[in-house]
Short mmCIF file of C-alpha atoms and ligand atoms in Angstrom, two decimals:
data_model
loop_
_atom_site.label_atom_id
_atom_site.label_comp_id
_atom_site.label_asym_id
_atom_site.label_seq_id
_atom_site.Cartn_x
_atom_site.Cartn_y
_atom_site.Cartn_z
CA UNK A 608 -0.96 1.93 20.37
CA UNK A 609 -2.82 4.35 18.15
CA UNK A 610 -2.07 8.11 17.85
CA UNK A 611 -5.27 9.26 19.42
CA UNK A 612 -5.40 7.28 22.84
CA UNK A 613 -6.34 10.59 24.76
CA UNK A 614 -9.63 10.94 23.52
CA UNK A 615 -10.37 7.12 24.05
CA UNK A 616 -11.41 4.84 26.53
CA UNK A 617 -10.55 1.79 24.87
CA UNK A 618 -8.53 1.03 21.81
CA UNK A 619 -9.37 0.06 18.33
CA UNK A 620 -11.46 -3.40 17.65
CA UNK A 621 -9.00 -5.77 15.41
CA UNK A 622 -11.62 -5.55 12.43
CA UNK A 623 -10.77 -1.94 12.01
CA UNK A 624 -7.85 -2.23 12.12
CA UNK A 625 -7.50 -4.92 9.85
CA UNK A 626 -10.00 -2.71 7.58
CA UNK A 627 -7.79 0.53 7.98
CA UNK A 628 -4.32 -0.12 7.54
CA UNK A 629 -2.52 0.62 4.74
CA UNK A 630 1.12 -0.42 5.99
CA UNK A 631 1.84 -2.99 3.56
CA UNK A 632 1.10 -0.51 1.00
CA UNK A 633 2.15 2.80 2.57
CA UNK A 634 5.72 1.46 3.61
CA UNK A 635 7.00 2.38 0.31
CA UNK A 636 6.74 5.92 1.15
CA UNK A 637 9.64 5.55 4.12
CA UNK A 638 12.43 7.21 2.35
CA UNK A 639 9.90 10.17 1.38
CA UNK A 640 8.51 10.30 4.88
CA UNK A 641 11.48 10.31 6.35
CA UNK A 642 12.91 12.81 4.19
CA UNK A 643 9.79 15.00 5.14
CA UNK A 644 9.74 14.72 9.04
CA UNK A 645 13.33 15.94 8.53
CA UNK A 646 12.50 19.10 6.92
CA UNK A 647 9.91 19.75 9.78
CA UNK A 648 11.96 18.94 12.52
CA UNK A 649 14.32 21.89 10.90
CA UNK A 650 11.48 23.65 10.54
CA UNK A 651 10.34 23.04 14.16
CA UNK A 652 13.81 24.10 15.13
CA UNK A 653 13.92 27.34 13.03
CA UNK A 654 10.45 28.20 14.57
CA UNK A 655 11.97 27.67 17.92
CA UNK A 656 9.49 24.85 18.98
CA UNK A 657 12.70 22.10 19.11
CA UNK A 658 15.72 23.64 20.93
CA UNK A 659 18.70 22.83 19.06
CA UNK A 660 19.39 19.58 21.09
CA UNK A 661 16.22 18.27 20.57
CA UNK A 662 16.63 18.96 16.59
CA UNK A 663 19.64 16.82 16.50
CA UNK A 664 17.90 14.40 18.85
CA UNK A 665 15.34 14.03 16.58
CA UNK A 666 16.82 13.80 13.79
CA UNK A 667 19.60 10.98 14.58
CA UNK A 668 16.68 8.96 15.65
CA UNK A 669 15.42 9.85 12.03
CA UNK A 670 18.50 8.56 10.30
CA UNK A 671 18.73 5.49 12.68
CA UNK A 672 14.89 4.78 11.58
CA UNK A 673 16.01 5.52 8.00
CA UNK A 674 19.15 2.98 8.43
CA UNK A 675 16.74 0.23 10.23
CA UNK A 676 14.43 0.91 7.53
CA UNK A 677 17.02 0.15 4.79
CA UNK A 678 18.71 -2.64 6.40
CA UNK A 679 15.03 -4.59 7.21
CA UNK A 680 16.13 -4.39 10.87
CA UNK A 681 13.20 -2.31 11.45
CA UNK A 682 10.40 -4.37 14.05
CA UNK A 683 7.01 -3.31 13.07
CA UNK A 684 4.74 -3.03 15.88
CA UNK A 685 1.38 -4.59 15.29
CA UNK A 686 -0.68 -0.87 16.27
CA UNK A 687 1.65 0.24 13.33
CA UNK A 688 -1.36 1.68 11.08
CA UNK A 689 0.60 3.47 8.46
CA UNK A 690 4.34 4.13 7.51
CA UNK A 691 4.03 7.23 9.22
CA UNK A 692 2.58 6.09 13.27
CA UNK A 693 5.04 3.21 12.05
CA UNK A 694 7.97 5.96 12.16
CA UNK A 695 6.95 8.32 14.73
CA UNK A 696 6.54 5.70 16.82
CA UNK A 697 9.97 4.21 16.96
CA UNK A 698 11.50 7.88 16.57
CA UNK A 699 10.01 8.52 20.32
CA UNK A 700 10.79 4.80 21.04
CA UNK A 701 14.56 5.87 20.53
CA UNK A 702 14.23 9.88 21.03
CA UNK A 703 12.26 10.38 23.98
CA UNK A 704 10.88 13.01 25.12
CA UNK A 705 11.92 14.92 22.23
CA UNK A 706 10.63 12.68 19.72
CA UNK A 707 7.19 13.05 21.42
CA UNK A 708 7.35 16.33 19.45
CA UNK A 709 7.88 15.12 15.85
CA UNK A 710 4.34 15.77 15.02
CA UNK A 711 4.02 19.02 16.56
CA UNK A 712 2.19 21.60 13.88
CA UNK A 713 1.76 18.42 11.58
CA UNK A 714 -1.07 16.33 10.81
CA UNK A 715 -0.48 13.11 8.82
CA UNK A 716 -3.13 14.91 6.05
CA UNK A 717 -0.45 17.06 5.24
CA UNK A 718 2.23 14.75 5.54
CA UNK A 719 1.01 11.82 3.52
CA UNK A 720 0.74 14.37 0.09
CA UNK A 721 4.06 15.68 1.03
CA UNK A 722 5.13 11.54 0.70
CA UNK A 723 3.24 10.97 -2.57
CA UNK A 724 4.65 14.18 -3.78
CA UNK A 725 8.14 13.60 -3.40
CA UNK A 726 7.63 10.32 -4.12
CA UNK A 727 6.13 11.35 -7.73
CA UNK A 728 8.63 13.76 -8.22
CA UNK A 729 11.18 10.67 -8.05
CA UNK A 730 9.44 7.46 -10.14
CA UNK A 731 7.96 9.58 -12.87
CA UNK A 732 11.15 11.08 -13.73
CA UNK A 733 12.22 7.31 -13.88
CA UNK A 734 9.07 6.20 -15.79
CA UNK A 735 10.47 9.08 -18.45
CA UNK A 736 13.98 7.78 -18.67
CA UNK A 737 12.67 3.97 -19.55
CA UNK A 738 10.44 6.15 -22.19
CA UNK A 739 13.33 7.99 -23.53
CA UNK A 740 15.32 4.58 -23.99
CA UNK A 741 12.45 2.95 -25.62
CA UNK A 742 12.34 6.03 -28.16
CA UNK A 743 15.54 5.47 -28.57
CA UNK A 744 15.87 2.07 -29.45
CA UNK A 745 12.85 2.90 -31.85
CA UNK A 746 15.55 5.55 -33.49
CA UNK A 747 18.05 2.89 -33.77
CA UNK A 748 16.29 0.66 -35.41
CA UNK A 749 14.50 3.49 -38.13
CA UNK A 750 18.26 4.30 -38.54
CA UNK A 751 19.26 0.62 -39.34
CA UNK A 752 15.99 0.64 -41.50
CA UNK A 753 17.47 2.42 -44.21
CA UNK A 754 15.21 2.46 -47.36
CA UNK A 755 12.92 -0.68 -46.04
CA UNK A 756 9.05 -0.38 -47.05
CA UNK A 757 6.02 -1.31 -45.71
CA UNK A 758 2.75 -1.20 -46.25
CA UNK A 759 1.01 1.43 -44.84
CA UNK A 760 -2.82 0.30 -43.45
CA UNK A 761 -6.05 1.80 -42.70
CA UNK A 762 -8.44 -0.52 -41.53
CA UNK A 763 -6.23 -2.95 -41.33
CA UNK A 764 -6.31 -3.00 -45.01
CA UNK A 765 -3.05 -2.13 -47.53
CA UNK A 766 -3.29 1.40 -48.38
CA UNK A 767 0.24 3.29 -49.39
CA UNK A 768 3.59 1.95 -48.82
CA UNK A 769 5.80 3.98 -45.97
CA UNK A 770 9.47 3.53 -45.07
CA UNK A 771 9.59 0.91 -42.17
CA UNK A 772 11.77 4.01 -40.23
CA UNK A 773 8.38 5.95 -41.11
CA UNK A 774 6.25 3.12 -38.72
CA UNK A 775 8.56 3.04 -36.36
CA UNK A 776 8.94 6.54 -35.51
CA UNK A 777 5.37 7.01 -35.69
CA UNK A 778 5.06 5.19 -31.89
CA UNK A 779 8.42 7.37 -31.31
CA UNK A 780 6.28 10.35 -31.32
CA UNK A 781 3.73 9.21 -29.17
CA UNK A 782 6.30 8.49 -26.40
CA UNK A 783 7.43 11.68 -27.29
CA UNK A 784 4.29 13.08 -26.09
CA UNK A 785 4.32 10.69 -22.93
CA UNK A 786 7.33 11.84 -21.50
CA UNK A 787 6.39 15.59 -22.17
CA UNK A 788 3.42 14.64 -20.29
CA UNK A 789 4.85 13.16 -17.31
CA UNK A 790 7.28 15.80 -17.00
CA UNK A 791 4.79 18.21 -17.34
CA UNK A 792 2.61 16.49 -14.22
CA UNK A 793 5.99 16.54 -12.23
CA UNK A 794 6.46 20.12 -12.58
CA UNK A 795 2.58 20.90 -11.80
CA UNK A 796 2.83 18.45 -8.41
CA UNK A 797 6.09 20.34 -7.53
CA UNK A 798 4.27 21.53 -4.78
CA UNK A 799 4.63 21.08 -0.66
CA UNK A 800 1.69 20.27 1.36
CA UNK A 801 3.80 20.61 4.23
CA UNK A 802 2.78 22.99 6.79
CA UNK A 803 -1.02 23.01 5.89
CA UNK A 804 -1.85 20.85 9.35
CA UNK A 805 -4.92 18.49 9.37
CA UNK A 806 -6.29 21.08 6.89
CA UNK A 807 -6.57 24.77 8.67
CA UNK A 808 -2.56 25.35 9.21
CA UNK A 809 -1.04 26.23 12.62
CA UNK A 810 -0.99 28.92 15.02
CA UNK A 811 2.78 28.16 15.62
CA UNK A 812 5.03 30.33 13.60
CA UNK A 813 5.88 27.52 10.80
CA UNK A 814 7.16 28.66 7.68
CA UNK A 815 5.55 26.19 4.87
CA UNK A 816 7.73 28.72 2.37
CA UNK A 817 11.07 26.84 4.47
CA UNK A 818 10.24 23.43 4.49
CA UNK A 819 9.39 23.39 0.98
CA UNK A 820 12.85 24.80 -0.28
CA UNK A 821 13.98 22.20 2.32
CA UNK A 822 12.29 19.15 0.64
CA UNK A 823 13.43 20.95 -2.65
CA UNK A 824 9.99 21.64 -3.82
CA UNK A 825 9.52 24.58 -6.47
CA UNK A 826 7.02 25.92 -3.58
CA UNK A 827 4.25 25.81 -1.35
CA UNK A 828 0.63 25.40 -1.26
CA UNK A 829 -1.92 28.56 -1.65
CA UNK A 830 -4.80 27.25 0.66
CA UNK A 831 -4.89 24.20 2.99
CA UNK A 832 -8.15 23.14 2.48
CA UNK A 833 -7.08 22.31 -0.92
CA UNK A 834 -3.48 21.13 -0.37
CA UNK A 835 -4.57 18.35 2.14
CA UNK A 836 -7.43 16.77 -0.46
CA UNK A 837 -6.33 17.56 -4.05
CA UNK A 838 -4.85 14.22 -5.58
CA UNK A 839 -5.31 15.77 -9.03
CA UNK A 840 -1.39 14.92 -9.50
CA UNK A 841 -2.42 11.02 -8.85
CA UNK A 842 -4.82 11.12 -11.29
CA UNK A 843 -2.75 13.02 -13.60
CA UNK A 844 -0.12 10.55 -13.37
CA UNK A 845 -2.36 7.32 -13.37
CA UNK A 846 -3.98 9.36 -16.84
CA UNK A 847 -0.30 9.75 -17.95
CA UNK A 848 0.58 6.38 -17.43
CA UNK A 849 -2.88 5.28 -18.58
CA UNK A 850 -2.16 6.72 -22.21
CA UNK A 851 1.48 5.60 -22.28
CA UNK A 852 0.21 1.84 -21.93
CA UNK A 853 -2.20 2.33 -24.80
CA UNK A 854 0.69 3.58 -26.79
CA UNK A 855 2.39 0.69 -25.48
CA UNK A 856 -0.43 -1.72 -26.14
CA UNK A 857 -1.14 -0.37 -29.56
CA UNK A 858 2.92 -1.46 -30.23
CA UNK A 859 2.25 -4.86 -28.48
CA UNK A 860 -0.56 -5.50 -30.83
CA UNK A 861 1.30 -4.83 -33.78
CA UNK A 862 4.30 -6.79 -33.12
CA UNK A 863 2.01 -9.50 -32.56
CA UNK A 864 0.61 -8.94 -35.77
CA UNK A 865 4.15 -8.77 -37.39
CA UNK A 866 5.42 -11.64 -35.71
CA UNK A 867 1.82 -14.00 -37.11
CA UNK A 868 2.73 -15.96 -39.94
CA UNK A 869 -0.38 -14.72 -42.12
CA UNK A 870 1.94 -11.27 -41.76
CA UNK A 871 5.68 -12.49 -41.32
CA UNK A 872 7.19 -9.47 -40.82
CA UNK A 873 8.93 -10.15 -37.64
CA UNK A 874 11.02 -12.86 -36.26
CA UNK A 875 11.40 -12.73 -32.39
CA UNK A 876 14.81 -13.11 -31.14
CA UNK A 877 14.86 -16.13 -28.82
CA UNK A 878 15.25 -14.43 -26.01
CA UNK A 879 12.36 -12.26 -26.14
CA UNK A 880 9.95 -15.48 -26.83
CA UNK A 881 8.56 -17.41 -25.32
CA UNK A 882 7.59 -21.53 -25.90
CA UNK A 883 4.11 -23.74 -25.51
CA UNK A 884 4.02 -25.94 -23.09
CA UNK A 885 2.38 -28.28 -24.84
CA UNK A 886 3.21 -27.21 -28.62
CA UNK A 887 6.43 -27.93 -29.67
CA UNK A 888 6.90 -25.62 -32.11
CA UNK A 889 5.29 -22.90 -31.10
CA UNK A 890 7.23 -19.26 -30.20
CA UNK A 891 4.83 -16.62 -28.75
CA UNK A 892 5.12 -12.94 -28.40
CA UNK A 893 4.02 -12.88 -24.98
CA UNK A 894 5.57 -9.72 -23.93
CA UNK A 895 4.35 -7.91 -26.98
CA UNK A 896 0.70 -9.64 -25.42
CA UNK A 897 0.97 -8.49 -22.07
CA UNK A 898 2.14 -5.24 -23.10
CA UNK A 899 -1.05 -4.94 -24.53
CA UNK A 900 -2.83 -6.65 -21.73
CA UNK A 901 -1.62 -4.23 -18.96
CA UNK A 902 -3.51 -1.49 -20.48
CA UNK A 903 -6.67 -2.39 -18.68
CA UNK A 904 -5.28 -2.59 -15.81
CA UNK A 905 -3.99 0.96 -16.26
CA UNK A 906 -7.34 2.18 -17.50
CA UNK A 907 -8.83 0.82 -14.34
CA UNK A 908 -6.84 2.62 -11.85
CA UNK A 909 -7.45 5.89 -13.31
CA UNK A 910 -10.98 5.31 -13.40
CA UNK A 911 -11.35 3.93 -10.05
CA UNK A 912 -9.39 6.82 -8.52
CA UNK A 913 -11.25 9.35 -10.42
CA UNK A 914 -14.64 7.63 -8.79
CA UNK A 915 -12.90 7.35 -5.69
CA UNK A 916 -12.66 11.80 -5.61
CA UNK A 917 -15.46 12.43 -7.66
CA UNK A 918 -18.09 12.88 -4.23
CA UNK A 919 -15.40 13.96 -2.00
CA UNK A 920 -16.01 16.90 0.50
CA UNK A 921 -13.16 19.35 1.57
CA UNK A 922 -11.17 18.19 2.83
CA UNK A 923 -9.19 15.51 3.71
CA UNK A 924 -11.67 12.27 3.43
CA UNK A 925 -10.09 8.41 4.53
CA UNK A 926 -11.13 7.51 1.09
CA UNK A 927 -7.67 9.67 -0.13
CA UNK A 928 -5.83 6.43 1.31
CA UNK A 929 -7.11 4.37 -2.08
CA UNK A 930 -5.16 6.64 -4.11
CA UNK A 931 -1.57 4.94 -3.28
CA UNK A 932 -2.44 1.55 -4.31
CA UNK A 933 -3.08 2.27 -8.04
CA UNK A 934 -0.30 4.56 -8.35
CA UNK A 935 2.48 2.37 -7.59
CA UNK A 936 0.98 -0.17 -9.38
CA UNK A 937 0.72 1.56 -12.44
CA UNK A 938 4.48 2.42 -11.89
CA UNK A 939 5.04 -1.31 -11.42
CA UNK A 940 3.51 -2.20 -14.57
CA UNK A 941 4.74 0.48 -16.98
CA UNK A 942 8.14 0.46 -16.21
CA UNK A 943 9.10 -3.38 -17.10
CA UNK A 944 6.69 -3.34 -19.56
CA UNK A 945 8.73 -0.13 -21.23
CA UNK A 946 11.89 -2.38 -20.71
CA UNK A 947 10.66 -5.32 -21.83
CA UNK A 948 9.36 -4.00 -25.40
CA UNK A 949 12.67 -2.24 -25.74
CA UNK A 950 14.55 -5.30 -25.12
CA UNK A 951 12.10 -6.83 -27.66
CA UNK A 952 12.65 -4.19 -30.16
CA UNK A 953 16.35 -4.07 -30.20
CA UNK A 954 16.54 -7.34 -30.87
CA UNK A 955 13.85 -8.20 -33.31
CA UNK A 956 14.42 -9.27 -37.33
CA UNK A 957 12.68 -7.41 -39.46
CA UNK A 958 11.76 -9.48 -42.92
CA UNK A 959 12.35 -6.44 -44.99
CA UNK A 960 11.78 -8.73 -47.96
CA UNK A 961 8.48 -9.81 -46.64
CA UNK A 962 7.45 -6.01 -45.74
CA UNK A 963 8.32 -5.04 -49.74
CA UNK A 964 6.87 -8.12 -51.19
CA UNK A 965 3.65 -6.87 -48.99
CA UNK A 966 4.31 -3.12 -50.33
CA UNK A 967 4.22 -3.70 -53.72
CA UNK A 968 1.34 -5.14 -54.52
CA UNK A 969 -0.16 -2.76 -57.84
CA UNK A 970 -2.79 -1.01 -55.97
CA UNK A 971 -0.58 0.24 -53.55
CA UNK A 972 0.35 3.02 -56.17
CA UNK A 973 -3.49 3.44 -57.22
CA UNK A 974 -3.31 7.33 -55.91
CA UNK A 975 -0.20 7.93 -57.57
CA UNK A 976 -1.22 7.31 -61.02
CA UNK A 977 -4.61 9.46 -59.93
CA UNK A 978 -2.07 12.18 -59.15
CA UNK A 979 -0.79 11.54 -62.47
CA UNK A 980 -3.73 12.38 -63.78
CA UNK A 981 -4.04 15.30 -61.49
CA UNK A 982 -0.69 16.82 -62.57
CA UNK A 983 -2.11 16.26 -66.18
CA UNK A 984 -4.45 18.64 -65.50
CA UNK A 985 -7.84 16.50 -64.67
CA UNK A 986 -9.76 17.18 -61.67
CA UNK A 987 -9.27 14.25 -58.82
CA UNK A 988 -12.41 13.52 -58.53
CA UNK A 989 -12.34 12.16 -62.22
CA UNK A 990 -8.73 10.86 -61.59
CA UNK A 991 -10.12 8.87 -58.58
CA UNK A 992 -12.98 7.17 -60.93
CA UNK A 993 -10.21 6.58 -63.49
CA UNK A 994 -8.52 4.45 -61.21
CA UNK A 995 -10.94 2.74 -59.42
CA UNK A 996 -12.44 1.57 -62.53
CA UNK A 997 -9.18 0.01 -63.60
CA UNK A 998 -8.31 -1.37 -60.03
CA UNK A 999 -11.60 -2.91 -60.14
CA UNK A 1000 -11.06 -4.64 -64.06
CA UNK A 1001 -7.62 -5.93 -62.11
CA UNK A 1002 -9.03 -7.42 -59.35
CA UNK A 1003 -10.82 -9.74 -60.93
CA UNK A 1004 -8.11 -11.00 -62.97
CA UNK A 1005 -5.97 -13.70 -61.62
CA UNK A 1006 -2.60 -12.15 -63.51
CA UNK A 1007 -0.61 -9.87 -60.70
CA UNK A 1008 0.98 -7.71 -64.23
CA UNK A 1009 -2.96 -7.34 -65.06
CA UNK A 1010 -3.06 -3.40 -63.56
CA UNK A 1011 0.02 -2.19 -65.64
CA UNK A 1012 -1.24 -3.86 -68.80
CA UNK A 1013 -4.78 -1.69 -68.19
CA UNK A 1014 -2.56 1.29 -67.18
CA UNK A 1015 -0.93 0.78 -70.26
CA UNK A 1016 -3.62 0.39 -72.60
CA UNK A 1017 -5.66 3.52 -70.53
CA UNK A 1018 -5.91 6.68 -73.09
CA UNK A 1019 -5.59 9.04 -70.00
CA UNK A 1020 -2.68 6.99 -68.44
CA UNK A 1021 -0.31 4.91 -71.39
CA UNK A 1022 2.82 3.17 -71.15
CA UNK A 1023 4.70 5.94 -69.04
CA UNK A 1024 2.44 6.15 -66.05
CA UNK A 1025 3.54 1.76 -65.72
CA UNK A 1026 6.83 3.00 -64.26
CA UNK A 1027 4.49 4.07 -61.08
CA UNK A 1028 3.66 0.65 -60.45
CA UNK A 1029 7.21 -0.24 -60.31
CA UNK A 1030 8.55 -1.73 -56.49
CA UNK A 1031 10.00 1.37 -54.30
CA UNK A 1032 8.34 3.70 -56.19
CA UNK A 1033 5.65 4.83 -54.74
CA UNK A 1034 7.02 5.32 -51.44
CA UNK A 1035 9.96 7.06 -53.08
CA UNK A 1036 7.09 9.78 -54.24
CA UNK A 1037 5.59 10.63 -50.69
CA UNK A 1038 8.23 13.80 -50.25
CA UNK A 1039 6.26 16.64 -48.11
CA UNK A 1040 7.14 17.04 -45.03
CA UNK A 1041 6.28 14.28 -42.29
CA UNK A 1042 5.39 12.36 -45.18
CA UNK A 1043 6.53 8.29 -45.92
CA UNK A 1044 9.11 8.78 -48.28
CA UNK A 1045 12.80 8.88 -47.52
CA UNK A 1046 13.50 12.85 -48.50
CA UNK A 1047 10.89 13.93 -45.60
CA UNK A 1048 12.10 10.90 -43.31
CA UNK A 1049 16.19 12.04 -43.05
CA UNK A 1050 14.46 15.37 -42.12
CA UNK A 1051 12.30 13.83 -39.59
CA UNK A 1052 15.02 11.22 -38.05
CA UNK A 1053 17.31 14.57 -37.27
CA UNK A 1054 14.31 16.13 -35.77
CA UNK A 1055 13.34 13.14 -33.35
CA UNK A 1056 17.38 12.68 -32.87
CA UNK A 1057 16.73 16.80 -31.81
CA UNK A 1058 13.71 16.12 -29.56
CA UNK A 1059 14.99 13.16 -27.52
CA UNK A 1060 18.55 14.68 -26.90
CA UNK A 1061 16.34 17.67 -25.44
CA UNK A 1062 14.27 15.75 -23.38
CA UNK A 1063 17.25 14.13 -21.90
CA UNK A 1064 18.31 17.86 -20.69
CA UNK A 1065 15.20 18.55 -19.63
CA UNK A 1066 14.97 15.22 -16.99
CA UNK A 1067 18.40 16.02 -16.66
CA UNK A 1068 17.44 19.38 -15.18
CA UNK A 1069 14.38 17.92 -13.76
CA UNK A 1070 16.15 15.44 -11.74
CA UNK A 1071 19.24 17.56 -10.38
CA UNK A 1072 18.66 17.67 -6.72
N1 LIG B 1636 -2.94 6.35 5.66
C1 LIG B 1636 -3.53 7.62 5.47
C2 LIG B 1636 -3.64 7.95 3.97
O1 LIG B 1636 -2.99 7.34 3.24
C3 LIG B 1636 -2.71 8.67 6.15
C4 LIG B 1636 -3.52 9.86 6.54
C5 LIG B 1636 -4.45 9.49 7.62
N2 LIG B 1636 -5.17 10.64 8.08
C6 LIG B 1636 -6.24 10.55 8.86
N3 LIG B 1636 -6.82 11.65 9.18
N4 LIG B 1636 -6.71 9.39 9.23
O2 LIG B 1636 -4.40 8.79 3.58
#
């Protein structure tokens, strides 16, 4: 039975329907649907539609649905388009005449983006705690890191050592920045759609103002037009989680780097690897892999549900129902993924020895002794050529000590600029702030420790019913 049979003559053909239902996707949005036909029923009530009989009618059949829902007692009918003809069905099933009146002053425009909303409101707060616990395992572990080194790399190339707590806290940040972000999209989609009808409003006295303190919301929609079709928050969200699996592919890559044996930085606890089939000894980093794999994924759903709005007409257009499909799944992917790496992470080995032996290669302090140079007064332009011409004489000599005798023998440099080229120092030397070395990185630990406790509070706060 659809919704509309008045206006029929005959009911739907089975290809549409099989074309236009979105139940198996939509039925994650009970809880939230339920939770909003509550808030108008009140609202009904308050407005004097629903005596107060029919209010508690209405809503026991509400919390049997909800309990039937949990339990997976609840018999889908096969006219059940959508999670919401699904419910208001069975509420007049068990309700009556009274629960013939659930959709009175409601359209299921605005009652699907009060759904998704709440919905948001509730898995990206949880998407920000798994971030918060990845950052903090990445703490942990800078902690544990102590004075390790590593070579630093552009283009994939050895450039300056940094403190392995350095690296680590570098992808830190960047979650840092993810979970201001999705907190920041929860706050802007703290907004109820309720109350703005099919896409006009009502001419019964609702009080959108009401049921959006009832669902909790911060507050209401300004126009209808606008709160019936504007998905920005889905595509703010898909962005968000979008850019938090690059950041999360960008660490996948890495650790798969790390854990090579051309790099040897890493040894995977055996738990977090996994075997060949056919290659005895082979242990993969297949999470770290697929953590970078399910970045495409995410790009894709932002892009296909920014095509999907991008010709839309005010206001409410079927084409909205895409929008719930790439959304959870995005949630889906990001949040094990998150929990995976930490698990990874945590239990990891670095080979400090490896990352030092890496580090201290001679060139790695090439700019300090140019900023020898510079602190003796010569321009670093000149310093620079200094350098370069000696790196250059080193590299093609077979002896590794061949830089530090040439740095010794070097009228500009002598004997006292070798102790640069000494292992640890050069990362002991990087000492402004944010910098490598382990001066600016006790600073910088405190200051992460600082940022994550606060962003605790503020999901705390975010959270509280
Ligand atoms: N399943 C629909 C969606 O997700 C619900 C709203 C349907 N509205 C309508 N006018 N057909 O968008």
């Amino acid at each position: 039975m659809t919704l509309w049979q008045g206006r029929f003559s005959g009911g739907p053909a089975p290809e549409l329907l099989d074309f236009t239902v979105s139940l198996a996707v939509d039925r994650r949005l009970a809880t939230d649907d339920i939770a909003g036909s509550r808030a108008h029923v009140r609202g009904l009530g308050r407005a004097g539609v629903l005596d107060d009989g029919e209010v508690e009618t209405v809503l026991a059949a509400l919390d049997a649905v909800d309990e039937e829902l949990a339990s997976g007692s609840f018999d889908f009918a096969p006219g059940d388009e959508d999670i919401h003809t699904a419910v208001e069905r069975r509420v007049t099933e068990l309700a009556g005449p009274a629960g013939a009146k659930l959709h009175t002053g409601r359209s299921r425009n605005d009652q699907v983006a009060t759904d998704l909303r709440l919905w948001c409101k509730r898995e990206l707060a949880s998407v920000a705690v798994l971030g918060i616990e990845l950052q903090q395992v990445l703490l942990d572990r800078a902690v544990e890191a102590g004075g390790a080194y590593l070579p630093g790399y552009t283009h994939l190339q050895r450039a300056q050592p940094v403190l392995l707590a350095h690296h680590l806290l570098a992808h830190g940040w960047a979650l840092a920045r993810d979970v201001d972000r999705l907190l920041a999209t929860r706050a802007r989609l703290d907004v109820s759609p309720l109350g703005a009808g099919a896409l006009a409003g009502s001419s019964l006295p609702l009080d959108p103002d009401a049921v959006a303190a009832d669902l909790g919301f911060a507050g209401r929609f300004e126009n209808s037009l606008d709160a019936v079709s504007d998905r920005d928050f889905v595509a703010e969200a898909l962005f968000d989680l979008a850019l938090l699996g690059v950041h999360l592919s960008r660490i996948g890559e890495e650790l798969v780097l790390w854990n090579s044996d051309e790099f040897g930085f890493l040894v995977l606890d055996d738990a977090w690897a996994t075997g060949s089939s056919m290659l005895p000894q082979k242990k993969n980093p297949d999470v770290a892999e697929l953590a970078r794999g399910k970045a495409g994924r995410l790009i894709g759903h932002l892009t296909g549900m920014l095509t999907t709005l991008k010709g839309l007409p005010l206001a409410y257009n079927r084409d909205l129902q895409e929008d719930k499909e790439p959304l959870f799944d995005a949630v889906d992917q990001v949040r094990p993924a998150l929990a995976a790496l930490a698990g990874l992470l945590a239990s990891a080995t670095f080979r400090t020895d490896r990352m030092a032996a890496a580090a201290d290669g001679p060139a790695a302090a090439a700019v300090d002794l140019a900023e020898h140079l510079v602190a003796g007064g010569m321009p670093f332009r000149d310093a620079h050529a200094v350098v370069g011409r000696l790196v250059r004489q080193a590299a093609d000599d077979e002896d590794d000590g061949a830089l530090a005798h040439l740095v010794a023998a070097a009228p500009e440099l002598g004997p006292e600029a070798v102790g640069l080229l000494e292992p640890g120092t050069a990362v002991s030397r990087r000492t402004t702030a944010g910098g490598a070395g382990p001066e600016a990185v006790a600073v910088q630990l405190e200051r992460f420790r600082a940022r994550l406790s606060s962003d605790r509070e503020r999901l705390g706060a975010a959270a509280a019913p």
